[in-house]
């Protein structure tokens, strides 16, 4: 679910490897899209002679051009939404996630009525922790297994080919997930992929959130590429903002992880010492600096959204820190709140 660059990348490559290993007439991968995509899709027939919508996806990678035909279902067409979904890979923008999920939630069903295994929702979107909390609050997930995944693959939409669904796989990265089956599929593609424990993934997502709470809003506010933040750090004001943002993220993250560990009765002294080191302001700053350096030429997703007058994910990043701090721990996070206000002001002023 999600027809952005990462959603199309995973759909195309997973279809490629799963089709080779599937003897079923049903396609192993189906893209779920919103109705506004329909004019750009191709009408074809499936193996049973039934009409089928196809997304013509073109992938550019290291001078090679590869074309894919990926089956599509338009979500929200209730008369057509009849098939069960056993595993759903969520790749939407964070602010679209719950609305999109709500339209297909009743279709998430086990592979067999004879098994007690729950259907899986794998969250690969930015703001995964906020999306998880919103699902638990607004939808309920008693009958669905929520799984986290993270990727460092670089992909973006490209206009080199005249198709709406042309993406450039700019850099092969890593995939991490707590689900072994998903990791095996990614390894089958040939990607470096690693299974993690829930605890390891939780730490990774908090570190990723720290990065996003700094890089995304600041690049949007100052209209710069990621790497240009290095120069801005020479300004005492920007350096102070970055430090204060990480102080707030660190405080909230430590409380959340400590609570998570306490609920699981796995709060050993050694474990918590490791957590405090990993989520300390100093460690988070080092991690942010490394990501800025490694992605120096990247234009952050928030800056792309701001330039295109699209709603940003700031409420699922900095806003998530503010909500957790205020609602669960009676902590105010004024610097993250100021990022929310500043980014949202960008769109208000443009309009």
Short mmCIF file of C-alpha atoms in Angstrom, two decimals:
data_model
loop_
_atom_site.label_atom_id
_atom_site.label_comp_id
_atom_site.label_asym_id
_atom_site.label_seq_id
_atom_site.Cartn_x
_atom_site.Cartn_y
_atom_site.Cartn_z
CA UNK A 1 0.00 0.00 0.00
CA UNK A 2 1.47 3.28 -1.18
CA UNK A 3 2.58 4.26 -4.68
CA UNK A 4 5.51 6.45 -3.72
CA UNK A 5 9.06 5.62 -4.72
CA UNK A 6 9.69 3.13 -1.87
CA UNK A 7 6.31 1.44 -2.34
CA UNK A 8 6.91 0.99 -6.07
CA UNK A 9 10.49 -0.22 -5.48
CA UNK A 10 9.45 -2.95 -3.05
CA UNK A 11 6.38 -3.96 -5.08
CA UNK A 12 8.38 -4.34 -8.30
CA UNK A 13 11.32 -6.25 -6.80
CA UNK A 14 9.13 -8.48 -4.61
CA UNK A 15 6.92 -9.33 -7.57
CA UNK A 16 10.02 -10.27 -9.56
CA UNK A 17 11.29 -12.78 -7.00
CA UNK A 18 7.91 -14.10 -5.81
CA UNK A 19 6.56 -14.73 -9.31
CA UNK A 20 9.45 -17.12 -9.96
CA UNK A 21 8.50 -19.14 -6.87
CA UNK A 22 4.71 -19.05 -7.26
CA UNK A 23 2.56 -21.58 -9.07
CA UNK A 24 -0.71 -19.89 -8.13
CA UNK A 25 -2.92 -18.06 -10.62
CA UNK A 26 -3.30 -15.19 -8.15
CA UNK A 27 -0.55 -12.52 -8.39
CA UNK A 28 1.84 -12.75 -5.43
CA UNK A 29 1.98 -8.94 -5.15
CA UNK A 30 -0.84 -6.44 -5.61
CA UNK A 31 -0.50 -2.66 -5.33
CA UNK A 32 -3.30 -0.93 -3.44
CA UNK A 33 -3.89 2.54 -4.87
CA UNK A 34 -6.31 5.41 -4.38
CA UNK A 35 -8.91 6.22 -7.09
CA UNK A 36 -7.01 9.20 -8.54
CA UNK A 37 -4.42 6.76 -9.95
CA UNK A 38 -6.92 4.94 -12.17
CA UNK A 39 -6.52 7.16 -15.31
CA UNK A 40 -2.80 6.28 -15.39
CA UNK A 41 -3.28 2.50 -15.21
CA UNK A 42 -3.51 -0.07 -18.01
CA UNK A 43 -6.48 -2.41 -18.39
CA UNK A 44 -5.43 -6.00 -19.08
CA UNK A 45 -6.66 -9.55 -18.48
CA UNK A 46 -5.45 -11.87 -15.75
CA UNK A 47 -4.78 -15.60 -16.24
CA UNK A 48 -8.50 -16.34 -15.76
CA UNK A 49 -9.59 -13.89 -18.43
CA UNK A 50 -10.87 -11.30 -15.94
CA UNK A 51 -10.17 -7.62 -16.42
CA UNK A 52 -7.28 -6.38 -14.32
CA UNK A 53 -5.71 -2.99 -13.68
CA UNK A 54 -1.94 -2.80 -14.17
CA UNK A 55 0.58 -0.19 -13.03
CA UNK A 56 3.32 0.17 -15.68
CA UNK A 57 6.41 0.73 -13.52
CA UNK A 58 9.79 1.68 -14.97
CA UNK A 59 12.87 1.34 -12.78
CA UNK A 60 16.20 3.03 -13.54
CA UNK A 61 19.26 1.56 -11.88
CA UNK A 62 22.96 1.97 -12.80
CA UNK A 63 22.25 2.68 -16.47
CA UNK A 64 19.73 -0.15 -16.78
CA UNK A 65 16.02 0.30 -17.52
CA UNK A 66 13.60 -2.41 -16.33
CA UNK A 67 9.85 -2.43 -16.89
CA UNK A 68 7.33 -4.11 -14.59
CA UNK A 69 3.60 -4.76 -14.82
CA UNK A 70 2.18 -4.79 -11.30
CA UNK A 71 -1.48 -5.75 -10.65
CA UNK A 72 -3.46 -3.00 -8.91
CA UNK A 73 -6.57 -2.76 -6.78
CA UNK A 74 -8.25 0.59 -6.24
CA UNK A 75 -9.05 0.95 -2.54
CA UNK A 76 -12.41 2.32 -1.53
CA UNK A 77 -14.38 0.51 -4.25
CA UNK A 78 -16.32 -1.70 -1.85
CA UNK A 79 -17.97 -3.82 -4.52
CA UNK A 80 -14.54 -4.88 -5.73
CA UNK A 81 -12.74 -5.20 -2.37
CA UNK A 82 -13.61 -8.84 -1.73
CA UNK A 83 -10.30 -10.70 -1.49
CA UNK A 84 -8.58 -11.30 1.83
CA UNK A 85 -5.22 -9.66 2.56
CA UNK A 86 -2.79 -11.87 4.47
CA UNK A 87 0.23 -9.57 4.54
CA UNK A 88 0.12 -5.81 3.96
CA UNK A 89 3.30 -3.77 3.46
CA UNK A 90 2.54 -0.16 4.38
CA UNK A 91 4.61 2.42 2.47
CA UNK A 92 2.28 5.45 2.53
CA UNK A 93 3.07 8.87 3.94
CA UNK A 94 2.52 8.81 7.70
CA UNK A 95 -0.36 11.31 7.54
CA UNK A 96 -2.21 9.12 5.01
CA UNK A 97 -1.66 5.82 6.81
CA UNK A 98 -4.71 5.49 9.07
CA UNK A 99 -7.22 6.65 6.46
CA UNK A 100 -5.76 4.22 3.92
CA UNK A 101 -5.64 1.35 6.43
CA UNK A 102 -9.21 1.95 7.56
CA UNK A 103 -10.42 1.31 3.99
CA UNK A 104 -8.96 -2.24 3.94
CA UNK A 105 -8.79 -3.22 7.61
CA UNK A 106 -11.69 -5.68 7.42
CA UNK A 107 -9.87 -7.55 4.62
CA UNK A 108 -6.86 -8.41 6.80
CA UNK A 109 -7.45 -12.10 7.48
CA UNK A 110 -5.37 -15.21 8.30
CA UNK A 111 -4.23 -17.38 5.39
CA UNK A 112 -6.42 -20.20 6.64
CA UNK A 113 -9.35 -20.47 9.02
CA UNK A 114 -7.57 -23.51 10.47
CA UNK A 115 -4.62 -21.49 11.75
CA UNK A 116 -4.37 -19.13 14.70
CA UNK A 117 -1.72 -17.07 12.94
CA UNK A 118 -2.77 -13.44 12.59
CA UNK A 119 -2.53 -11.46 9.33
CA UNK A 120 0.49 -9.15 9.23
CA UNK A 121 0.77 -5.41 8.82
CA UNK A 122 4.39 -4.47 8.08
CA UNK A 123 4.98 -0.75 8.63
CA UNK A 124 7.79 0.53 6.38
CA UNK A 125 6.64 4.17 6.45
CA UNK A 126 8.35 7.14 8.09
CA UNK A 127 6.91 7.87 11.51
CA UNK A 128 6.31 4.18 12.19
CA UNK A 129 6.03 4.62 15.95
CA UNK A 130 3.38 7.34 15.57
CA UNK A 131 1.48 5.25 13.01
CA UNK A 132 1.50 2.26 15.39
CA UNK A 133 0.14 4.39 18.22
CA UNK A 134 -2.56 5.89 15.97
CA UNK A 135 -3.66 2.40 14.88
CA UNK A 136 -3.94 1.20 18.46
CA UNK A 137 -5.84 4.37 19.40
CA UNK A 138 -8.16 4.79 16.41
CA UNK A 139 -8.55 1.40 14.72
CA UNK A 140 -7.62 -1.35 17.21
CA UNK A 141 -5.34 -4.17 16.21
CA UNK A 142 -6.37 -7.14 18.33
CA UNK A 143 -6.61 -9.47 15.33
CA UNK A 144 -3.61 -8.14 13.37
CA UNK A 145 0.12 -8.62 13.99
CA UNK A 146 1.89 -5.26 13.66
CA UNK A 147 5.45 -5.63 12.39
CA UNK A 148 8.08 -2.91 12.00
CA UNK A 149 10.55 -2.59 9.12
CA UNK A 150 13.13 0.00 8.16
CA UNK A 151 15.07 0.67 4.97
CA UNK A 152 17.97 2.81 3.80
CA UNK A 153 17.36 2.20 0.08
CA UNK A 154 17.51 5.40 -1.94
CA UNK A 155 14.71 5.81 -4.46
CA UNK A 156 12.88 8.76 -5.98
CA UNK A 157 10.45 9.55 -8.78
CA UNK A 158 12.17 10.36 -12.08
CA UNK A 159 10.85 12.09 -15.20
CA UNK A 160 13.39 10.46 -17.53
CA UNK A 161 10.66 8.22 -18.95
CA UNK A 162 7.17 9.41 -19.86
CA UNK A 163 5.24 7.42 -17.30
CA UNK A 164 3.78 8.40 -13.95
CA UNK A 165 5.45 5.40 -12.33
CA UNK A 166 9.12 5.87 -13.20
CA UNK A 167 11.49 5.54 -10.24
CA UNK A 168 15.26 5.71 -9.94
CA UNK A 169 16.84 3.25 -7.53
CA UNK A 170 19.63 5.65 -6.60
CA UNK A 171 21.34 3.63 -3.93
CA UNK A 172 21.06 0.11 -2.60
CA UNK A 173 20.76 0.16 1.16
CA UNK A 174 19.77 -2.18 3.97
CA UNK A 175 16.43 -3.60 5.05
CA UNK A 176 15.74 -4.47 8.68
CA UNK A 177 12.59 -6.15 9.97
CA UNK A 178 11.34 -8.19 12.91
CA UNK A 179 9.62 -10.65 10.54
CA UNK A 180 11.80 -13.47 9.22
CA UNK A 181 9.57 -14.24 6.21
CA UNK A 182 9.82 -10.66 4.93
CA UNK A 183 13.60 -10.71 5.40
CA UNK A 184 13.86 -13.97 3.42
CA UNK A 185 11.97 -12.38 0.52
CA UNK A 186 14.25 -9.34 0.56
CA UNK A 187 17.32 -11.59 0.60
CA UNK A 188 15.81 -13.47 -2.35
CA UNK A 189 15.84 -10.17 -4.24
CA UNK A 190 19.56 -9.98 -3.52
CA UNK A 191 19.34 -7.16 -1.01
CA UNK A 192 21.26 -6.99 2.25
CA UNK A 193 18.55 -7.65 4.81
CA UNK A 194 18.66 -8.44 8.52
CA UNK A 195 16.17 -9.78 11.03
CA UNK A 196 16.02 -7.93 14.34
CA UNK A 197 14.44 -8.54 17.71
CA UNK A 198 11.58 -6.28 18.81
CA UNK A 199 13.96 -4.58 21.24
CA UNK A 200 16.61 -3.91 18.58
CA UNK A 201 14.00 -2.56 16.17
CA UNK A 202 12.51 -0.30 18.82
CA UNK A 203 15.92 1.28 19.43
CA UNK A 204 16.52 1.66 15.69
CA UNK A 205 13.17 3.39 15.16
CA UNK A 206 13.85 5.84 17.98
CA UNK A 207 17.24 6.71 16.48
CA UNK A 208 15.63 7.10 13.07
CA UNK A 209 12.95 9.34 14.59
CA UNK A 210 15.67 11.49 16.17
CA UNK A 211 17.28 11.93 12.75
CA UNK A 212 13.96 12.82 11.15
CA UNK A 213 13.07 15.30 13.91
CA UNK A 214 16.26 17.24 13.13
CA UNK A 215 16.97 16.85 9.40
CA UNK A 216 13.44 17.00 8.00
CA UNK A 217 12.14 20.24 9.56
CA UNK A 218 15.43 22.15 9.38
CA UNK A 219 16.01 21.35 5.70
CA UNK A 220 12.43 22.40 4.95
CA UNK A 221 12.65 25.65 6.96
CA UNK A 222 16.03 26.67 5.50
CA UNK A 223 15.35 25.19 2.02
CA UNK A 224 18.64 23.27 1.88
CA UNK A 225 19.88 19.78 1.04
CA UNK A 226 20.81 17.52 3.93
CA UNK A 227 24.53 18.16 3.61
CA UNK A 228 24.09 21.93 3.80
CA UNK A 229 23.02 21.55 7.43
CA UNK A 230 26.72 21.14 8.24
CA UNK A 231 27.35 24.76 7.27
CA UNK A 232 24.28 25.93 9.16
CA UNK A 233 25.62 24.31 12.34
CA UNK A 234 28.24 27.07 12.45
CA UNK A 235 25.36 29.37 13.38
CA UNK A 236 24.95 29.26 17.16
CA UNK A 237 21.16 29.50 16.80
CA UNK A 238 20.90 26.44 14.54
CA UNK A 239 23.39 24.45 16.63
CA UNK A 240 21.35 25.22 19.77
CA UNK A 241 18.09 24.20 18.06
CA UNK A 242 19.59 20.86 16.96
CA UNK A 243 20.89 20.14 20.47
CA UNK A 244 17.60 21.07 22.13
CA UNK A 245 15.60 18.96 19.67
CA UNK A 246 17.75 15.95 20.52
CA UNK A 247 17.51 16.63 24.25
CA UNK A 248 13.71 16.43 24.01
CA UNK A 249 13.75 13.33 21.78
CA UNK A 250 16.25 11.61 24.08
CA UNK A 251 14.15 12.31 27.19
CA UNK A 252 10.93 10.99 25.65
CA UNK A 253 12.63 8.02 23.97
CA UNK A 254 14.28 6.85 27.20
CA UNK A 255 10.99 6.97 29.09
CA UNK A 256 9.19 5.07 26.32
CA UNK A 257 11.84 2.34 26.04
CA UNK A 258 12.06 1.96 29.83
CA UNK A 259 8.26 1.58 29.97
CA UNK A 260 8.34 -0.93 27.09
CA UNK A 261 11.00 -2.99 28.87
CA UNK A 262 9.19 -2.83 32.20
CA UNK A 263 5.95 -4.10 30.62
CA UNK A 264 7.88 -7.02 29.12
CA UNK A 265 9.58 -7.79 32.44
CA UNK A 266 12.96 -7.65 30.72
CA UNK A 267 14.46 -4.61 32.36
CA UNK A 268 17.93 -5.79 33.31
CA UNK A 269 20.52 -3.34 34.58
CA UNK A 270 22.85 -4.10 31.66
CA UNK A 271 20.08 -3.65 29.09
CA UNK A 272 19.04 -0.26 30.43
CA UNK A 273 22.65 0.93 30.60
CA UNK A 274 22.97 0.07 26.91
CA UNK A 275 19.70 1.87 26.12
CA UNK A 276 20.75 5.02 27.97
CA UNK A 277 24.02 5.08 26.03
CA UNK A 278 22.35 4.46 22.63
CA UNK A 279 19.69 7.13 23.20
CA UNK A 280 21.91 9.68 24.94
CA UNK A 281 22.11 13.16 23.42
CA UNK A 282 25.77 12.59 22.50
CA UNK A 283 25.05 9.27 20.70
CA UNK A 284 22.03 10.70 18.89
CA UNK A 285 24.06 13.74 17.77
CA UNK A 286 26.79 11.45 16.41
CA UNK A 287 24.16 9.41 14.56
CA UNK A 288 22.50 12.53 13.11
CA UNK A 289 25.88 13.89 11.95
CA UNK A 290 26.65 10.58 10.20
CA UNK A 291 23.30 10.54 8.40
CA UNK A 292 23.77 14.15 7.28
CA UNK A 293 27.18 13.22 5.85
CA UNK A 294 25.97 9.98 4.22
CA UNK A 295 22.94 11.67 2.62
CA UNK A 296 24.56 15.02 1.84
CA UNK A 297 23.06 15.31 -1.67
CA UNK A 298 19.57 14.18 -0.65
CA UNK A 299 16.55 16.47 -0.60
CA UNK A 300 14.56 15.48 2.48
CA UNK A 301 10.99 14.27 2.02
CA UNK A 302 9.72 17.20 4.12
CA UNK A 303 11.46 19.73 1.90
CA UNK A 304 10.04 17.99 -1.18
CA UNK A 305 6.56 18.15 0.34
CA UNK A 306 6.94 21.82 1.29
CA UNK A 307 8.10 22.74 -2.22
CA UNK A 308 5.13 20.89 -3.72
CA UNK A 309 2.56 22.42 -1.30
CA UNK A 310 1.82 18.98 0.17
CA UNK A 311 0.96 18.30 3.79
CA UNK A 312 4.16 17.25 5.55
CA UNK A 313 4.76 14.48 8.08
CA UNK A 314 5.91 16.91 10.78
CA UNK A 315 3.01 16.00 13.12
CA UNK A 316 4.06 12.32 12.95
CA UNK A 317 7.70 13.18 13.69
CA UNK A 318 8.23 16.25 15.91
CA UNK A 319 4.53 16.28 16.77
CA UNK A 320 4.73 12.70 18.02
CA UNK A 321 7.47 13.70 20.47
CA UNK A 322 5.33 16.59 21.73
CA UNK A 323 2.22 14.42 22.19
CA UNK A 324 4.04 11.63 24.02
CA UNK A 325 5.87 14.06 26.27
CA UNK A 326 2.75 16.01 27.18
CA UNK A 327 0.16 13.22 27.40
CA UNK A 328 2.19 10.43 29.00
CA UNK A 329 5.00 12.08 30.94
CA UNK A 330 3.81 15.63 31.69
CA UNK A 331 6.80 16.98 29.74
CA UNK A 332 6.71 19.94 27.39
CA UNK A 333 8.87 19.77 24.26
CA UNK A 334 8.96 23.40 23.08
CA UNK A 335 11.67 23.00 20.44
CA UNK A 336 9.88 20.15 18.67
CA UNK A 337 6.64 22.14 18.95
CA UNK A 338 8.35 25.12 17.33
CA UNK A 339 9.41 22.90 14.40
CA UNK A 340 5.77 21.89 13.87
CA UNK A 341 4.67 25.52 13.86
CA UNK A 342 7.48 26.68 11.57
CA UNK A 343 6.97 23.93 8.97
CA UNK A 344 3.20 24.39 8.91
CA UNK A 345 3.71 28.15 8.60
CA UNK A 346 5.71 27.53 5.38
CA UNK A 347 2.61 26.13 3.66
CA UNK A 348 0.31 28.80 5.12
CA UNK A 349 2.55 31.59 3.79
CA UNK A 350 2.86 29.97 0.35
CA UNK A 351 -0.92 29.68 0.08
#
